[in-house]
Short mmCIF file of C-alpha atoms in Angstrom, two decimals:
data_model
loop_
_atom_site.label_atom_id
_atom_site.label_comp_id
_atom_site.label_asym_id
_atom_site.label_seq_id
_atom_site.Cartn_x
_atom_site.Cartn_y
_atom_site.Cartn_z
CA LEU G 1 279.38 336.29 6.77
CA CYS G 2 282.51 334.36 7.17
CA MET G 3 283.97 335.91 10.05
CA PRO G 4 284.18 333.04 11.68
CA HIS G 5 285.87 330.89 9.50
CA ARG G 6 288.50 333.37 8.78
CA LEU G 7 289.66 333.04 13.11
CA PRO G 8 291.05 329.55 12.79
CA ILE G 9 292.89 330.59 9.31
CA ASP G 10 294.92 333.98 10.81
CA ILE G 11 296.12 331.00 13.40
CA PHE G 12 297.50 328.98 11.50
CA ALA G 13 298.58 331.44 9.21
CA VAL G 14 300.95 332.42 11.72
CA CYS G 15 302.14 328.96 13.06
CA ALA G 16 303.17 327.89 9.35
CA PHE G 17 305.53 331.52 9.25
CA ALA G 18 306.79 331.63 12.89
CA THR G 19 307.64 327.58 12.83
CA CYS G 20 310.09 328.28 9.75
CA GLY G 21 310.73 331.45 9.25
CA GLY G 22 312.03 330.99 13.54
CA TYR G 23 313.86 327.95 13.29
CA SER G 24 318.11 327.30 13.60
CA GLY G 25 319.22 324.81 14.22
CA HIS G 26 322.89 322.95 14.35
CA LEU G 27 324.94 319.05 13.88
CA ARG G 28 328.08 318.43 15.42
CA VAL G 29 330.52 315.41 14.18
CA ARG G 30 334.04 314.28 15.48
CA VAL G 31 337.75 313.96 14.62
CA GLU G 32 339.73 311.91 16.10
CA CYS G 33 343.07 312.00 14.61
CA LEU G 34 345.78 309.40 14.35
CA ASP G 35 347.86 311.95 16.75
CA LYS G 36 345.02 312.33 19.93
CA SER G 37 346.52 315.62 20.20
CA GLN G 38 345.08 316.87 17.03
CA SER G 39 341.89 315.15 17.08
CA ASN G 40 339.17 318.11 17.47
CA LEU G 41 336.16 316.16 19.36
CA SER G 42 333.26 318.97 18.77
CA ILE G 43 333.41 321.10 15.43
CA THR G 44 329.77 322.56 14.97
CA VAL G 45 327.40 323.42 12.49
CA ASN G 46 324.55 326.29 12.56
CA PHE G 47 322.21 327.01 9.87
CA ALA G 48 318.71 328.49 10.15
CA TYR G 49 316.24 330.42 7.49
CA PRO G 50 316.22 330.85 5.05
CA PHE G 51 318.89 327.63 4.13
CA ARG G 52 321.33 328.37 1.95
CA LEU G 53 323.62 325.90 2.92
CA GLN G 54 325.72 327.02 0.02
CA GLU G 55 326.88 329.67 2.41
CA VAL G 56 327.34 327.66 5.58
CA HIS G 57 331.19 326.87 6.17
CA PHE G 58 332.88 324.94 9.50
CA LYS G 59 336.51 325.07 9.69
CA PRO G 60 337.59 321.15 10.28
CA THR G 61 341.35 319.71 11.13
CA LEU G 62 342.80 318.25 9.01
CA CYS G 63 345.48 315.77 11.62
CA GLU G 64 348.29 316.92 9.47
CA GLY G 65 350.06 319.57 13.08
CA ASN G 66 347.76 322.41 13.18
CA ARG G 67 346.58 322.96 9.84
CA GLN G 68 342.32 323.26 9.20
CA GLU G 69 340.10 323.65 6.05
CA THR G 70 337.58 325.56 5.40
CA ILE G 71 334.61 323.31 4.00
CA PHE G 72 331.29 324.37 2.73
CA MET G 73 328.12 322.77 2.78
CA VAL G 74 326.09 322.64 -0.84
CA GLY G 75 322.49 323.54 -1.68
CA ASP G 76 320.43 326.44 -1.41
CA TYR G 77 317.34 326.09 -0.36
CA SER G 78 315.62 329.31 0.39
CA SER G 79 313.66 329.73 -2.64
CA SER G 80 311.15 327.12 -1.38
CA ALA G 81 311.42 328.48 2.50
CA GLN G 82 310.85 332.27 1.55
CA PHE G 83 307.59 331.52 -0.70
CA PHE G 84 306.35 329.00 2.35
CA VAL G 85 307.40 332.01 4.82
CA THR G 86 305.57 335.00 1.94
CA VAL G 87 302.36 333.22 1.24
CA ALA G 88 301.45 332.77 5.01
CA VAL G 89 301.83 335.87 6.00
CA VAL G 90 300.55 336.79 3.00
CA ALA G 91 297.36 335.03 4.04
CA PHE G 92 297.50 336.24 7.75
CA LEU G 93 297.20 339.94 6.74
CA TYR G 94 294.56 339.47 3.90
CA SER G 95 292.72 337.54 7.08
CA LEU G 96 293.04 340.26 8.69
CA LEU G 97 292.19 342.73 6.32
CA ALA G 98 289.41 340.81 5.43
CA THR G 99 288.15 340.40 9.31
CA VAL G 100 288.40 344.28 9.36
CA VAL G 101 286.20 344.27 6.50
CA TYR G 102 283.58 341.69 7.42
CA ILE G 103 282.97 344.09 10.89
CA TYR G 104 283.31 347.42 9.68
CA TYR G 105 282.27 347.74 6.24
CA GLN G 106 279.79 345.13 5.48
CA ASN G 107 277.49 347.18 3.82
CA LYS G 108 280.67 348.59 1.43
CA TYR G 109 281.12 344.65 1.24
CA ARG G 110 278.50 343.68 0.39
CA GLU G 111 277.37 346.75 -2.49
CA GLY G 112 276.99 345.95 -5.87
CA ASN G 113 277.99 342.42 -4.65
CA ARG G 114 282.24 343.62 -6.50
CA GLY G 115 283.26 342.54 -2.11
CA PRO G 116 282.17 339.26 -2.34
CA LEU G 117 283.11 338.67 -5.70
CA VAL G 118 286.89 339.61 -5.26
CA ASP G 119 287.48 337.65 -1.80
CA PHE G 120 286.27 334.36 -3.87
CA VAL G 121 288.88 334.90 -6.78
CA VAL G 122 291.90 336.05 -3.33
CA THR G 123 290.61 332.56 -1.24
CA VAL G 124 290.60 330.47 -4.26
CA LEU G 125 293.86 332.06 -5.16
CA PHE G 126 295.58 331.35 -1.76
CA ALA G 127 294.22 327.73 -1.42
CA PHE G 128 296.03 327.11 -4.61
CA MET G 129 299.38 328.89 -3.46
CA TRP G 130 299.31 327.09 -0.30
CA LEU G 131 298.77 324.34 -1.70
CA VAL G 132 301.53 325.22 -3.84
CA SER G 133 304.21 326.24 -1.54
CA SER G 134 303.20 323.01 1.29
CA CYS G 135 304.17 320.92 -1.47
CA ALA G 136 307.43 322.94 -2.11
CA TRP G 137 308.92 323.30 1.05
CA ALA G 138 308.10 319.92 2.09
CA LYS G 139 310.10 318.91 -0.49
CA ALA G 140 312.78 321.12 -0.35
CA LEU G 141 312.90 320.09 3.69
CA SER G 142 313.40 316.30 2.02
CA ASP G 143 316.95 318.42 0.38
CA VAL G 144 317.27 319.75 4.01
CA LYS G 145 317.94 317.17 5.71
CA SER G 146 319.77 315.22 2.89
CA ALA G 147 322.56 318.34 2.93
CA THR G 148 322.51 318.44 6.88
CA ASP G 149 323.23 314.61 7.87
CA PRO G 150 325.96 314.29 9.92
CA THR G 151 327.70 311.22 7.89
CA LYS G 152 327.75 313.09 4.68
CA VAL G 153 328.55 315.94 6.91
CA LEU G 154 331.98 313.79 7.31
CA LEU G 155 332.83 312.74 4.15
CA LEU G 156 333.12 316.62 2.79
CA ILE G 157 335.88 316.46 5.57
CA SER G 158 340.08 315.79 4.17
CA ALA G 159 340.77 314.18 7.34
CA CYS G 160 337.41 311.52 7.54
CA ARG G 161 339.05 309.77 4.38
CA ARG G 162 342.33 308.52 5.69
CA PRO G 163 341.51 305.08 7.32
CA ALA G 164 344.07 306.02 10.41
CA ASN G 165 342.09 308.59 11.70
CA ARG G 166 338.07 308.19 13.26
CA CYS G 167 334.98 310.05 12.61
CA SER G 168 331.87 310.09 13.66
CA ALA G 169 329.08 312.19 14.93
CA SER G 170 327.94 313.13 17.51
CA HIS G 171 324.99 315.04 17.41
CA TYR G 172 321.87 315.41 14.78
CA PRO G 173 319.31 318.45 13.84
CA VAL G 174 315.72 317.99 15.16
CA TRP G 175 313.94 318.74 13.03
CA SER G 176 309.79 319.09 14.86
CA GLU G 177 309.54 322.54 13.81
CA LEU G 178 310.33 321.89 10.50
CA ASN G 179 307.82 319.36 10.28
CA THR G 180 305.42 320.97 12.23
CA SER G 181 305.79 324.04 9.73
CA VAL G 182 305.58 321.55 7.23
CA ALA G 183 301.54 319.66 8.17
CA PHE G 184 300.54 323.97 9.27
CA GLY G 185 300.89 324.70 5.23
CA PHE G 186 298.64 321.89 4.39
CA VAL G 187 296.02 322.35 7.05
CA ASN G 188 296.83 325.99 5.71
CA PHE G 189 295.66 324.68 2.23
CA ILE G 190 292.41 322.35 3.73
CA LEU G 191 291.29 325.53 5.74
CA TRP G 192 291.73 328.20 2.62
CA ALA G 193 290.32 325.59 0.36
CA GLY G 194 286.23 325.07 2.31
CA ASN G 195 287.00 328.66 2.85
CA ILE G 196 285.43 328.82 -0.72
CA TRP G 197 282.43 327.35 -0.48
CA PHE G 198 281.78 329.97 2.36
CA VAL G 199 282.52 332.55 0.21
CA PHE G 200 280.72 331.94 -2.83
CA LYS G 201 277.86 331.85 -1.07
CA GLU G 202 278.19 335.34 -0.51
CA THR G 203 278.76 335.63 -3.82
CA GLY G 204 275.73 336.59 -6.46
CA TRP G 205 276.40 333.07 -9.09
CA TYR G 206 275.34 331.53 -5.79
CA LYS G 207 271.70 333.21 -5.54
CA THR G 208 271.37 332.69 -9.19
CA GLY G 209 271.76 329.05 -8.87
CA GLN G 210 268.97 328.94 -6.33
CA ARG G 211 266.85 331.15 -7.83
CA TYR G 212 266.90 329.07 -11.30
CA PRO G 213 268.12 325.47 -10.41
CA MET G 214 269.79 323.14 -13.47
CA ARG G 215 267.70 320.26 -14.92
CA SER G 216 268.67 318.08 -16.64
CA ALA G 217 266.59 317.42 -19.89
CA SER G 218 264.64 314.15 -18.79
CA GLU G 219 263.93 315.51 -15.42
CA ARG G 220 262.60 319.07 -17.45
CA ARG G 221 260.40 316.52 -19.74
CA ALA G 222 258.79 314.38 -16.53
CA ASN G 223 258.34 317.31 -14.56
CA GLY G 224 256.35 319.57 -16.48
CA MET G 225 254.46 316.26 -18.10
CA ARG G 226 253.42 315.74 -13.46
CA ASP G 227 253.08 319.75 -13.87
CA SER G 228 251.00 319.61 -16.87
CA PHE G 229 248.54 316.44 -15.06
CA TYR G 230 248.15 318.72 -11.79
CA GLN G 231 247.91 321.88 -12.94
CA HIS G 232 244.59 320.29 -15.57
CA PRO G 233 242.96 317.60 -13.77
CA TYR G 234 240.29 318.90 -15.72
CA ARG G 235 240.39 317.69 -18.73
CA GLN G 236 241.49 314.46 -17.87
CA ALA G 237 238.00 314.48 -16.50
CA SER G 238 235.90 315.93 -19.07
CA PHE G 239 237.71 313.20 -21.68
CA ASP G 240 236.36 310.83 -19.28
CA GLN G 241 232.71 312.40 -18.55
CA SER G 242 233.06 312.31 -22.35
CA ARG G 243 233.64 309.47 -22.92
CA GLU G 244 231.05 307.95 -20.75
CA SER G 245 228.58 310.65 -21.72
CA PHE G 246 228.88 309.50 -24.76
CA GLY G 247 229.03 305.34 -24.12
CA GLN G 248 225.10 306.29 -22.87
CA GLN G 249 224.05 308.37 -25.50
CA HIS G 250 225.07 305.17 -27.98
CA TYR G 251 222.97 303.00 -25.29
CA SER G 252 220.22 305.14 -24.99
CA GLN G 253 219.70 305.67 -28.81
CA GLY G 254 219.82 301.66 -29.09
CA SER G 255 217.90 301.13 -26.78
CA PHE G 256 214.84 302.94 -28.42
CA ASN G 257 214.90 302.23 -31.86
CA GLN G 258 214.38 299.13 -30.03
CA SER G 259 211.75 300.30 -28.20
CA MET G 260 209.92 301.96 -32.24
CA GLY G 261 210.80 298.73 -33.57
CA SER G 262 208.82 296.55 -30.83
CA LEU G 263 206.21 299.49 -30.38
CA ARG G 264 205.51 300.04 -33.58
CA LEU G 265 201.41 300.02 -34.79
CA PRO G 266 199.57 297.90 -37.32
CA GLN G 267 198.90 299.49 -40.56
CA THR G 268 194.98 300.64 -41.36
CA SER G 269 193.17 300.72 -44.63
CA LEU G 270 190.71 303.14 -43.72
CA GLY G 271 189.48 303.36 -47.68
CA GLN G 272 187.57 306.41 -49.14
CA PRO G 273 185.71 308.93 -46.70
CA ILE G 274 181.73 308.96 -47.59
CA ILE G 275 180.20 312.14 -47.21
CA ILE G 276 176.53 312.41 -46.17
CA SER G 277 174.25 315.33 -45.59
CA GLN G 278 172.34 315.77 -41.96
CA GLY G 279 170.09 314.53 -43.04
CA ASP G 280 170.56 311.35 -44.04
CA VAL G 281 172.64 309.56 -41.96
CA THR G 282 172.31 306.45 -42.78
CA PRO G 283 175.43 304.58 -43.50
CA LYS G 284 176.00 302.66 -46.73
CA GLY G 285 178.57 300.19 -47.26
CA PRO G 286 181.72 299.63 -44.68
CA ASN G 287 183.25 302.95 -45.00
CA PRO G 288 183.00 304.98 -42.27
CA ILE G 289 180.92 308.14 -41.84
CA ILE G 290 181.58 311.74 -42.07
CA PHE G 291 179.38 314.14 -40.96
CA VAL G 292 179.09 317.79 -42.49
CA ASN G 293 177.64 320.29 -40.89
CA ASP G 294 176.42 322.77 -43.46
CA ILE G 295 176.38 326.62 -42.27
#
């Protein structure tokens, strides 16, 4: 089962949305007017998730009596941040649900192979969503850092554009928590992408591929020739035996013909036989005598 591989996914998903969704930071600038009594040495700007900076405002001094101005920061990065946190929360809930199904409803999960297929599709979808959301949040975080840079915030203050006044940054935001959230996002993508293989092994597609492995045409031809040779060795042996016996028969036929030629008897002419009776036994001439018994 894939249940052991769900446990680190749950942990890193919690870390991802906790470090991003629970963030709050601030920056601080100083405005020293030519008239020291009108200076404001501690102007604090607070911002937090979901980073709708256009709603964040502060009131620095104008260095003109007791007058102040209201300045709004620039940028709305809530869509990328909320998308990242939403993916993290939904992935965490799905992992919990999948763990419960693996433990208590394993038979229904494997019934008809529908459970593994749904799990495989959802795992691929979450891996893709983690990649997209992590990239989007990394880009949005870079823009948030730029928009909340105290040196750029000072350019929004009217008093800081006057050479007679002196402005400086006294505190920069701490970004370690948000940087960690981006790292957790990509770690979740790696975990979900790696978990695709373990979920795929539970599906019928993997079992079908194991039962009927795909081979190339050259491999099939080579394996077919090898199998044919090993499955029918008697054909090769019969062919060799027939070839040897044919050679032996040819040799025997030549030896027999040679023997017949060397053992051929000389031809003799016996002439015509002479038939005589029993009383006459005297041979006459060189012809052979054949006795005939008259009964």
